[in-house]
Amino acid sequence: MDTIHTDIELASVSKSYPLGRSRVPIFEDLTLHIPTGDFLAIMGPSGSGKSTILNLIGGIDQADAGTISIGGTALGRMGERALTRWRARNIGFVFQFYNLMPRLSAAENVELPLLLTPLSARERRERVLTILDIVGLSDRARHLPSELSGGQQQRIGIARAVASDPRILLCDEPTGDLDRKSANEILDLLQMLNRELGKTIVMVTHDDSATRVARRTLLLDKGRFVARQEMPACA
Amino acid sequence: MPLPMTSFLRQTLALTRSNLRSLPRRTGIAASMVLSVALVVIVLLAFLSMAQGFRRTLQSTGAQDIAVVTSRGAFSESTSRLSTRQIHMLEAAPGLARKADGRALTSEELLVPVDAIRTSDGQTATLSMRGVAPGGMALHEGLTLSQGHMFTPGSAEIIVGDRLAGRYRDLGIGQHISFGHSTWTVVGHFSAGGSAFESEIMADAGTVQAMFDRPGDIQSMRAKLTSAAAFPAFRDYVETTLDMGLSARTEKDFFAAQAGNVSRIILFLGWPLAVIMAFGAAVGAMTTMLSSVSDRLTEIATVRALGYARGPVFLATLAESLMLTLVGCALGSALAWACLNGFGASTRGAGNTQLAFQLTFSGMIVGQAVVLALLIGVAGGGLPALRATRIPLRIAMSGRG
Ligand SMILES: Nc1ncnc2c1ncn2[C@@H]1O[C@H](COP(=O)(O)OP(=O)(O)O)[C@@H](O)[C@H]1O
Ligand SMILES: [Mg+2]
């Protein structure tokens, strides 16, 4: 694996949400370090702020206080445009409900992030085919999401997330809506992306078998991280 | 990015494609937007084609080497009066074509309003009856009898424009019709190249003066000039040398001026109505587009999370709005075309009399409807499109597809 450092650094981060005139804290003074190449599973009760952490790391929500920096770049300092471009290059999102464009084919969905790159139409088509092959859905390129099973849709979601080769994948309960068998396939796919392609993965999950593929698991509870299990980082 | 503009366009196209393909999810509300725009377009096109048809009718009328003299400031012949002395002076004007005996080729004319009954609904309508001096018919070029014969000077005979003949009672050849205390016999029908004269009834000027108790009453004088080039000198004589409060125009200008006035009146009625309706349609469009945005919240938040910029999100939403209004415009134009093009209509023409004409479409008119439709699209789609760019992106995480 190459050595470009994309360590994720949360330093004294606080986040609250408005409730009437006051604000309710989700967490305060939260600190977290995720080294390049890590596969971190975050577990914890519903409403503890797991998704919020992914939103903050992915630059689609802003912290009230503290700094979030990735590869040494502080997200809070970036303007809206710069942040949008930064996301396109550095972050892949995987959603619980896949969030595929319902009227675009599997291939068109995977192509979406590639339209943000300077790749030509031919290069994009080749890239889409390669990635569909990696996720094992080459024969489903022309299918609409509604013509695919949940597990297949999530694999398209993952293909879309890695299409433009970002260093970091943020997955919010990627197996939350899947049966056991499909869930395991998704976890194996994510593990492969981490182990073989060196993607840094932060995955929020309720799925206990996630600990099987993750390098380490943290429990978020009452605004604090508790280590559940350590595995050797960076093979 | 090395090619930011290309990327911007690609993003916009991809989002527009996804957006338009998802339209079937919103068929009902999208259809209501299309229909409301179609309605506005139909109303606008009806007025514009009416004004256009009116202008065409009057503009096809009139020669350049025939002058029409009226009192200065008279909007139409019916508000003009010429005295015997004025007529006498006019006959000495330079540039007039003259017969072998030296007499000028002129026609002293008057218009009187007469009532006739429409065959379609039995309602009374006011028509124009023109009294023409003996020999004056020579000054109505392009007027040809399509049936029957010319009225005889001194008799109560009339000839009737083709456009009136079928539409009003008792105007068939050989029929008798009463106007006030007088009874007239229809002896001929005439056409006049689609011009305004086709909406008139013509008779001998002396008989009209006698029958309507207006002895010596003359409203306008038509005069044949030696050529179109003789007009400026003729006008100078009439308006400046004589200084009797008279105005001279070529017949062509005379009708064009009336056409301008009346079609402007039609437009002054039509545009405000269309604009008010367009406001309503824009409000409807906004409702439709807001629902389109809320229908796509997760999709929009997701592509924004993927790194799509605000601009393409804005444009793709606006594109949907414009596309729906253009479909509405096409539908409205097609319906208006099918129902209205060439449809005969009549309006109160100069002197409060009926003037029949055909509604006429043209590219210019449809172009105006397209512009109005696009304005509706921008007005209705702008705010929702802006809203689409302000969606909190965390919706991507929480929302269910
Ligand atoms: N914009 C918001 N408005 C109101 N409540 C919010 C908002 N964002 C997050 N929350 C609340 O913050 C808490 C943490 O949310 P979230 O990060 O989604 O939790 P988790 O993913 O762990 O279930 C929840 O109680 C949620 O209801
Ligand atoms: Mg969550």
XYZ file of C-alpha atoms and ligand atoms in Angstrom:
664
model
C 0.000 0.000 0.000
C 1.125 3.533 -0.633
C 1.943 5.767 2.239
C -0.222 8.857 1.613
C -1.329 9.687 5.093
C -5.044 10.238 5.557
C -5.266 9.932 9.315
C -8.601 11.097 10.686
C -8.300 13.310 13.739
C -11.203 14.479 15.932
C -9.958 16.846 18.664
C -12.312 18.016 21.426
C -15.303 17.935 19.096
C -18.700 18.985 20.403
C -21.997 18.714 18.600
C -25.512 19.580 19.712
C -28.847 19.952 18.000
C -31.459 22.647 18.532
C -34.540 21.829 20.546
C -36.871 24.797 20.790
C -34.724 27.686 22.014
C -32.034 25.596 23.678
C -29.543 23.093 22.324
C -29.270 19.461 23.307
C -25.715 18.091 23.255
C -25.099 14.859 21.336
C -21.509 14.658 22.556
C -18.985 17.062 23.990
C -15.201 17.184 23.888
C -14.919 13.995 21.858
C -11.471 12.953 20.703
C -10.706 10.188 18.224
C -7.759 9.168 16.081
C -8.235 6.856 13.103
C -4.946 5.990 11.387
C -4.604 5.472 7.637
C -5.660 1.964 6.649
C -7.761 1.390 9.755
C -11.103 -0.400 9.645
C -13.004 0.980 12.604
C -16.406 -0.283 13.626
C -18.435 2.064 15.803
C -21.266 0.513 17.761
C -23.594 1.955 20.322
C -27.219 2.548 21.192
C -29.564 4.316 18.812
C -29.331 8.077 19.077
C -25.867 8.063 20.624
C -24.470 10.134 17.740
C -22.805 7.508 15.547
C -24.195 8.865 12.277
C -23.340 12.366 13.402
C -19.679 11.351 13.692
C -19.691 10.019 10.126
C -21.346 13.250 8.931
C -18.652 15.309 10.624
C -15.788 13.235 9.199
C -17.389 13.336 5.744
C -17.811 17.104 5.814
C -21.594 17.042 5.426
C -22.215 18.471 8.896
C -20.269 20.965 10.994
C -19.059 20.660 14.561
C -20.018 23.273 17.144
C -16.518 23.249 18.629
C -13.250 21.383 18.238
C -11.393 20.489 15.071
C -11.755 17.667 12.592
C -8.808 17.192 10.304
C -8.093 14.575 7.705
C -4.616 14.040 6.342
C -3.695 17.257 8.124
C -6.442 19.333 6.478
C -8.873 20.998 8.899
C -12.385 20.677 7.482
C -13.788 23.609 9.471
C -11.553 26.038 7.570
C -12.800 25.010 4.151
C -15.541 26.901 2.356
C -18.608 25.168 0.992
C -17.211 24.751 -2.550
C -13.813 23.553 -1.424
C -15.417 21.090 0.973
C -17.675 19.746 -1.789
C -14.663 19.191 -4.059
C -12.714 17.671 -1.193
C -15.533 15.181 -0.543
C -15.599 14.179 -4.209
C -11.905 13.297 -4.072
C -11.488 11.842 -0.602
C -14.694 10.337 0.744
C -16.927 7.472 -0.311
C -20.275 7.118 1.457
C -22.160 3.860 1.937
C -25.705 4.260 3.233
C -28.015 1.935 5.119
C -30.743 2.308 2.494
C -28.229 2.404 -0.400
C -29.487 5.806 -1.665
C -29.205 4.800 -5.307
C -30.838 7.052 -7.910
C -33.957 4.960 -8.565
C -34.275 5.807 -12.269
C -30.607 5.366 -13.136
C -29.202 1.946 -14.020
C -26.600 0.240 -11.832
C -23.840 1.370 -14.201
C -25.164 4.944 -14.312
C -25.259 5.031 -10.513
C -21.659 3.861 -10.297
C -20.695 6.448 -12.910
C -22.121 9.369 -10.863
C -18.921 10.167 -8.911
C -16.810 9.640 -12.043
C -18.601 12.575 -13.684
C -16.773 14.732 -11.134
C -13.419 13.609 -12.520
C -11.745 14.573 -15.808
C -12.069 11.004 -17.112
C -13.362 10.655 -20.675
C -16.574 8.772 -21.425
C -14.601 5.727 -22.512
C -12.389 5.776 -19.441
C -15.479 6.114 -17.269
C -17.156 3.159 -18.945
C -14.076 1.003 -18.456
C -13.786 2.040 -14.816
C -17.471 1.261 -14.179
C -17.063 -2.223 -15.694
C -13.936 -2.906 -13.633
C -15.654 -1.890 -10.414
C -18.867 -3.773 -11.195
C -16.604 -6.774 -11.700
C -14.919 -6.219 -8.323
C -18.310 -6.204 -6.548
C -19.437 -9.190 -8.642
C -22.277 -7.506 -10.540
C -20.930 -7.213 -14.100
C -24.067 -8.875 -15.398
C -26.360 -6.353 -13.701
C -24.982 -3.147 -15.258
C -28.208 -2.219 -17.043
C -30.558 -3.123 -14.203
C -32.467 -0.503 -12.279
C -32.023 -0.571 -8.480
C -35.612 -1.802 -8.130
C -34.639 -4.874 -10.160
C -31.883 -5.809 -7.707
C -31.964 -7.502 -4.290
C -31.021 -5.526 -1.177
C -27.595 -7.134 -1.046
C -27.006 -6.375 -4.739
C -28.133 -2.768 -4.281
C -25.691 -2.352 -1.406
C -22.898 -3.749 -3.551
C -23.769 -1.132 -6.186
C -23.728 1.430 -3.359
C -20.221 0.294 -2.410
C -19.148 0.298 -6.079
C -20.322 3.900 -6.328
C -18.469 4.775 -3.106
C -15.140 3.458 -4.403
C -15.586 4.422 -8.084
C -13.444 7.555 -7.986
C -10.911 5.821 -5.709
C -11.309 7.826 -2.470
C -9.016 6.958 0.427
C -11.774 6.876 3.031
C -15.078 4.978 3.144
C -17.779 6.040 5.599
C -20.433 3.371 6.041
C -23.597 3.959 8.066
C -25.115 0.620 9.039
C -24.333 -0.886 5.622
C -25.832 -4.236 6.627
C -28.697 -2.824 8.684
C -31.339 -3.635 6.104
C -29.977 -6.973 4.880
C -30.437 -10.669 5.658
C -27.564 -12.529 7.318
C -26.133 -14.008 4.135
C -26.144 -10.722 2.190
C -24.785 -8.918 5.257
C -21.820 -11.276 5.426
C -21.107 -10.763 1.729
C -21.085 -7.001 2.250
C -18.803 -7.297 5.285
C -16.422 -9.523 3.286
C -16.425 -6.998 0.448
C -15.604 -4.163 2.850
C -12.857 -6.246 4.441
C -11.362 -6.889 0.998
C -11.439 -3.149 0.227
C -9.612 -2.482 3.483
C -7.093 -5.292 3.307
C -6.349 -5.339 -0.410
C -7.003 -1.781 -1.584
C -5.973 -0.067 1.642
C -9.155 1.949 2.119
C -9.586 3.495 5.522
C -13.068 2.456 6.614
C -15.217 3.878 9.383
C -18.357 1.812 9.762
C -21.263 2.440 12.076
C -23.088 -0.793 12.803
C -25.377 -2.741 15.070
C -24.125 -5.964 13.543
C -22.015 -8.007 15.985
C -20.374 -9.927 13.168
C -18.865 -6.621 12.008
C -16.212 -7.160 14.666
C -15.087 -10.127 12.576
C -13.935 -7.894 9.707
C -13.064 -4.661 11.531
C -9.563 -4.115 12.880
C -11.013 -2.518 15.983
C -14.382 -1.712 17.444
C -15.376 1.234 19.608
C -18.557 1.638 21.571
C -20.083 5.098 21.640
C -22.169 5.577 24.746
C -23.307 8.749 26.505
C -20.912 10.841 24.452
C -17.819 8.733 25.259
C -15.885 6.093 23.336
C -15.208 2.806 25.044
C -12.818 0.322 23.446
C -14.441 -3.046 22.805
C -11.694 -4.925 21.203
C -8.304 -4.235 19.690
C -6.951 -5.952 16.621
C -3.551 -5.397 15.075
C -3.767 -2.215 12.992
C -2.325 -1.954 9.531
C -1.365 -5.413 8.352
C -10.076 20.144 -11.317
C -8.520 20.489 -14.746
C -11.859 20.824 -16.535
C -14.227 22.481 -14.084
C -16.709 23.655 -16.755
C -17.011 20.215 -18.324
C -17.498 18.724 -14.887
C -20.210 21.296 -14.129
C -22.049 20.407 -17.344
C -21.696 16.679 -16.769
C -23.066 17.033 -13.251
C -25.996 19.103 -14.511
C -26.801 16.654 -17.301
C -26.592 13.614 -15.027
C -28.858 15.196 -12.415
C -31.305 16.437 -15.055
C -31.472 12.970 -16.556
C -32.106 11.326 -13.195
C -34.586 14.049 -12.344
C -36.623 13.853 -15.546
C -36.692 10.067 -15.407
C -38.222 10.271 -11.949
C -41.079 12.442 -13.275
C -43.507 9.489 -13.561
C -43.517 9.399 -9.722
C -45.142 12.832 -9.843
C -47.423 12.490 -12.865
C -50.478 14.144 -11.324
C -48.907 17.331 -10.069
C -46.623 17.632 -13.108
C -49.649 17.305 -15.391
C -51.484 20.055 -13.511
C -48.497 22.353 -14.055
C -48.404 21.503 -17.766
C -52.131 22.179 -18.095
C -52.035 25.516 -16.292
C -49.249 26.722 -18.573
C -51.177 25.426 -21.592
C -54.170 27.485 -20.503
C -52.119 30.673 -20.219
C -50.612 30.023 -23.632
C -54.028 29.475 -25.212
C -55.332 32.772 -23.829
C -52.222 34.657 -24.920
C -52.228 33.118 -28.378
C -55.924 33.898 -28.818
C -55.295 37.590 -28.183
C -52.069 37.805 -30.141
C -53.481 36.021 -33.160
C -56.549 38.232 -32.988
C -54.410 41.362 -33.036
C -52.282 39.909 -35.791
C -55.255 38.867 -37.885
C -56.738 42.313 -37.471
C -53.537 43.999 -38.548
C -53.225 41.724 -41.572
C -56.759 42.494 -42.635
C -56.324 46.226 -42.516
C -52.819 46.241 -43.883
C -53.761 44.374 -46.998
C -56.044 47.299 -47.723
C -55.035 50.432 -49.478
C -53.186 51.843 -52.454
C -50.242 54.239 -52.422
C -51.563 56.419 -55.223
C -54.917 57.056 -53.588
C -55.078 59.756 -50.952
C -57.663 59.877 -48.184
C -58.476 63.297 -46.811
C -60.191 63.666 -43.438
C -60.413 66.384 -40.826
C -57.225 66.636 -38.861
C -57.195 64.559 -35.694
C -60.004 62.277 -36.815
C -59.172 58.739 -35.732
C -61.469 57.278 -38.342
C -63.715 58.498 -41.103
C -66.755 58.481 -38.857
C -65.388 61.300 -36.681
C -64.411 63.396 -39.692
C -66.463 66.092 -41.500
C -65.638 67.828 -44.775
C -67.486 70.994 -45.804
C -68.553 71.768 -49.370
C -66.042 74.616 -49.428
C -63.208 72.300 -48.341
C -64.143 69.786 -51.032
C -64.202 72.551 -53.623
C -60.699 73.686 -52.627
C -59.397 70.112 -52.602
C -60.397 69.599 -56.212
C -57.774 72.157 -57.236
C -54.939 70.301 -55.482
C -51.762 69.451 -57.401
C -50.957 65.845 -58.253
C -54.560 64.781 -58.797
C -55.283 62.456 -61.687
C -57.794 64.160 -63.996
C -60.227 63.036 -66.632
C -60.168 64.402 -70.174
C -62.544 67.205 -69.158
C -60.119 68.273 -66.416
C -62.290 67.038 -63.534
C -60.374 65.331 -60.702
C -60.938 61.640 -60.008
C -62.318 61.841 -56.473
C -64.928 60.167 -54.379
C -66.715 61.978 -51.579
C -67.840 59.419 -49.052
C -69.701 59.018 -45.823
C -70.144 56.121 -43.425
C -73.354 55.498 -41.550
C -73.907 52.859 -38.904
C -76.718 50.414 -39.696
C -78.143 47.519 -37.701
C -78.346 43.993 -39.031
C -79.242 40.679 -37.405
C -76.651 37.973 -37.114
C -77.774 34.621 -38.466
C -75.806 32.692 -35.829
C -77.472 34.035 -32.662
C -80.207 36.415 -33.794
C -78.446 39.337 -32.095
C -78.361 42.801 -33.581
C -74.946 44.080 -34.654
C -73.880 47.397 -36.062
C -72.358 47.421 -39.552
C -70.799 50.170 -41.643
C -72.590 51.410 -44.709
C -70.471 53.486 -47.066
C -71.953 56.037 -49.391
C -69.775 56.475 -52.476
C -70.080 59.356 -54.971
C -70.888 58.521 -58.623
C -67.719 57.289 -60.293
C -66.148 56.778 -56.882
C -66.075 53.011 -57.186
C -63.111 53.485 -59.511
C -61.205 54.604 -56.406
C -61.803 51.319 -54.634
C -59.212 49.299 -56.428
C -59.243 45.582 -55.889
C -62.955 45.632 -55.229
C -64.647 43.143 -57.536
C -68.198 41.939 -57.709
C -68.396 38.272 -56.895
C -72.148 38.106 -57.592
C -74.864 40.378 -58.995
C -74.276 43.874 -60.292
C -73.203 47.340 -59.148
C -75.736 49.613 -57.447
C -77.306 52.228 -59.689
C -76.646 55.836 -58.587
C -79.829 57.453 -57.311
C -81.482 54.133 -56.420
C -81.816 52.379 -53.046
C -79.540 49.547 -54.043
C -76.651 48.160 -52.036
C -73.750 45.825 -52.599
C -72.509 43.781 -49.633
C -69.024 42.578 -48.700
C -68.505 38.843 -48.991
C -67.609 38.527 -45.320
C -70.979 39.926 -44.258
C -73.153 38.208 -46.813
C -73.600 34.838 -45.134
C -73.443 36.068 -41.560
C -76.340 38.498 -41.460
C -79.978 38.136 -42.355
C -81.491 39.527 -45.524
C -78.201 40.215 -47.267
C -78.658 37.675 -50.069
C -78.899 38.902 -53.667
C -82.382 40.233 -54.410
C -83.354 40.440 -50.745
C -84.720 43.597 -49.159
C -83.423 44.944 -45.886
C -84.616 47.838 -43.755
C -82.257 50.269 -42.078
C -84.258 52.703 -39.963
C -87.026 54.124 -42.150
C -85.441 53.111 -45.432
C -85.586 49.850 -47.325
C -82.762 48.720 -49.573
C -82.331 46.031 -52.195
C -79.230 43.860 -52.280
C -78.025 43.768 -55.883
C -74.466 42.496 -55.531
C -71.804 40.869 -53.382
C -68.199 41.936 -53.597
C -64.778 40.841 -52.513
C -61.896 43.191 -51.825
C -58.810 41.033 -51.475
C -59.521 40.226 -47.828
C -59.392 43.900 -46.860
C -61.587 45.788 -44.407
C -63.958 46.818 -47.188
C -65.272 43.272 -47.248
C -66.937 44.095 -43.939
C -68.856 47.020 -45.425
C -72.064 47.667 -47.254
C -71.795 50.145 -50.137
C -74.365 52.383 -51.778
C -74.694 55.649 -53.681
C -73.598 58.593 -51.512
C -76.510 60.847 -52.548
C -79.069 58.169 -51.732
C -77.421 57.486 -48.356
C -77.487 61.212 -47.497
C -81.161 61.405 -48.456
C -82.308 58.189 -46.776
C -80.509 58.911 -43.512
C -81.426 62.583 -43.510
C -77.850 63.829 -43.752
C -77.955 66.182 -46.720
C -74.516 67.295 -47.957
C -72.791 65.291 -45.240
C -69.344 64.146 -46.391
C -66.768 62.571 -44.060
C -63.848 61.799 -46.296
C -62.584 62.308 -49.765
C -60.629 59.739 -51.728
C -58.554 61.151 -54.516
C -56.662 59.360 -57.249
C -53.157 60.766 -57.666
C -51.137 60.830 -60.871
C -48.724 58.487 -59.103
C -47.542 57.530 -55.625
C -44.718 60.078 -56.090
C -47.265 62.892 -56.318
C -48.432 62.317 -52.744
C -45.937 64.545 -50.844
C -46.839 67.609 -52.921
C -50.539 66.797 -52.544
C -50.174 66.486 -48.771
C -48.269 69.763 -48.485
C -51.034 71.521 -50.370
C -53.803 69.960 -48.267
C -52.218 70.292 -44.853
C -50.117 73.452 -45.196
C -51.189 75.587 -48.151
C -54.920 75.192 -47.567
C -54.580 75.340 -43.785
C -58.216 74.261 -43.316
C -57.719 71.690 -40.608
C -57.437 68.797 -43.039
C -55.143 65.835 -43.059
C -54.080 63.697 -46.020
C -52.755 60.179 -45.905
C -52.227 57.540 -48.517
C -54.973 54.967 -48.349
C -52.392 52.426 -47.235
C -51.185 54.584 -44.317
C -54.745 55.423 -43.428
C -55.659 51.796 -42.872
C -52.339 50.920 -41.288
C -52.911 53.650 -38.673
C -56.330 52.256 -37.844
C -54.940 48.739 -37.710
C -52.233 49.881 -35.317
C -54.774 51.488 -33.021
C -57.165 48.585 -32.858
C -54.589 45.840 -32.568
C -52.958 47.851 -29.789
C -56.294 47.899 -27.967
C -56.545 44.121 -28.349
C -53.015 43.704 -27.007
C -53.699 46.063 -24.101
C -56.547 43.777 -23.106
C -54.782 40.528 -23.886
C -51.373 40.947 -22.319
C -52.541 41.960 -18.820
C -54.969 39.060 -18.737
C -52.264 36.651 -19.884
C -49.797 38.065 -17.359
C -52.265 37.732 -14.470
C -52.934 34.150 -15.507
C -49.204 33.599 -15.847
C -48.761 34.684 -12.224
C -51.298 32.072 -11.208
C -49.516 29.470 -13.308
C -46.170 30.455 -11.771
C -47.588 29.935 -8.279
C -48.877 26.540 -9.405
C -45.500 25.759 -10.937
C -43.820 26.650 -7.660
C -46.059 24.244 -5.752
C -45.272 21.519 -8.262
C -41.547 22.159 -8.105
C -41.487 22.339 -4.300
C -43.122 18.939 -4.203
C -40.597 17.709 -6.751
C -37.781 18.861 -4.471
C -39.274 17.237 -1.386
C -39.821 14.103 -3.433
C -36.080 14.011 -4.170
C -34.646 15.126 -0.808
C -32.597 11.974 -0.215
C -31.428 11.848 -3.825
C -30.288 15.457 -3.764
C -28.562 15.131 -0.379
C -26.862 11.952 -1.602
C -25.358 13.445 -4.762
C -24.283 16.492 -2.782
C -22.549 14.131 -0.340
C -20.864 12.455 -3.332
C -19.401 15.849 -4.199
C -21.937 17.340 -6.618
C -21.940 21.129 -6.439
C -24.889 23.377 -5.698
C -24.994 24.874 -9.211
C -25.868 21.637 -11.013
C -28.485 20.807 -8.356
C -30.045 24.238 -8.947
C -29.968 23.921 -12.725
C -31.322 20.374 -12.817
C -34.351 21.463 -10.789
C -34.823 24.535 -12.957
C -34.504 22.349 -16.050
C -37.399 20.214 -14.848
C -39.489 23.321 -14.345
C -38.606 24.716 -17.776
C -39.223 21.400 -19.443
C -42.695 21.114 -17.920
C -43.584 24.675 -18.915
C -42.315 24.060 -22.457
C -44.460 20.930 -22.705
C -47.369 23.076 -21.496
C -46.492 25.697 -24.084
C -46.376 23.107 -26.858
C -49.696 21.647 -25.749
C -51.325 25.080 -25.505
C -49.936 26.127 -28.893
C -51.144 22.928 -30.528
C -54.635 23.335 -29.061
C -54.765 27.021 -29.961
C -53.555 26.252 -33.457
C -56.116 23.506 -33.929
C -59.005 25.585 -32.618
C -58.143 29.139 -33.541
C -55.919 29.441 -36.593
C -57.937 30.854 -39.463
C -60.994 30.968 -37.222
C -63.160 33.857 -38.327
C -63.789 36.507 -35.730
C -65.247 39.923 -35.686
C -64.643 42.892 -33.525
C -65.811 46.422 -33.168
C -63.752 48.157 -35.772
C -63.353 51.815 -36.465
C -66.511 53.788 -35.900
C -67.964 51.164 -33.599
C -68.902 48.889 -36.448
C -68.258 45.215 -36.980
C -65.106 44.239 -38.731
C -64.649 40.625 -39.634
C -61.196 39.124 -39.805
C -59.315 35.870 -39.422
C -57.166 34.928 -36.448
C -53.660 34.520 -37.719
C -50.743 32.642 -36.180
C -47.116 33.307 -36.865
C -43.735 32.279 -35.541
C -43.420 35.650 -33.817
C -46.615 35.043 -31.871
C -45.710 31.511 -30.817
C -42.264 32.870 -29.898
C -43.894 35.281 -27.461
C -45.843 32.407 -25.905
C -42.605 30.430 -25.510
C -40.962 33.395 -23.776
C -43.914 33.761 -21.412
C -43.847 30.014 -20.675
C -40.122 30.140 -19.930
C -40.702 33.084 -17.597
C -43.340 31.030 -15.780
C -40.821 28.200 -15.539
C -38.114 30.423 -14.099
C -40.500 32.209 -11.709
C -42.016 28.934 -10.526
C -38.841 26.870 -10.479
C -36.326 29.382 -9.148
C -37.210 29.269 -5.483
C -37.637 25.482 -5.303
C -34.332 25.085 -7.159
C -32.687 27.359 -4.612
C -34.254 25.299 -1.845
C -32.830 22.158 -3.399
C -29.340 23.602 -2.945
C -30.005 24.293 0.774
C -31.031 20.805 1.822
C -29.076 19.699 4.891
C -26.796 16.940 3.642
C -27.209 14.782 6.741
C -30.605 13.835 5.252
C -28.573 11.464 3.051
C -27.663 9.473 6.169
C -31.026 9.473 7.869
C -33.433 9.390 4.949
C -34.912 6.245 3.576
C -34.553 6.179 -0.283
N -30.868 18.134 13.110
C -31.271 17.449 14.170
N -32.390 17.828 14.781
C -32.818 17.169 15.866
N -32.196 16.137 16.382
C -31.078 15.694 15.823
C -30.550 16.310 14.675
N -29.426 15.685 14.331
C -29.261 14.682 15.228
N -30.240 14.701 16.126
C -30.350 13.820 17.274
O -29.059 13.593 17.714
C -28.944 12.290 18.206
C -27.842 11.563 17.523
O -28.231 11.262 16.197
P -27.483 10.188 15.289
O -26.074 10.639 15.094
O -28.275 9.970 14.073
O -27.504 8.912 16.191
P -27.228 7.384 15.821
O -26.753 7.346 14.422
O -26.234 6.950 16.804
O -28.515 6.667 15.998
C -30.280 11.623 18.031
O -30.974 11.681 19.259
C -30.949 12.476 16.984
O -32.328 12.450 17.161
Mg -27.616 6.502 12.726
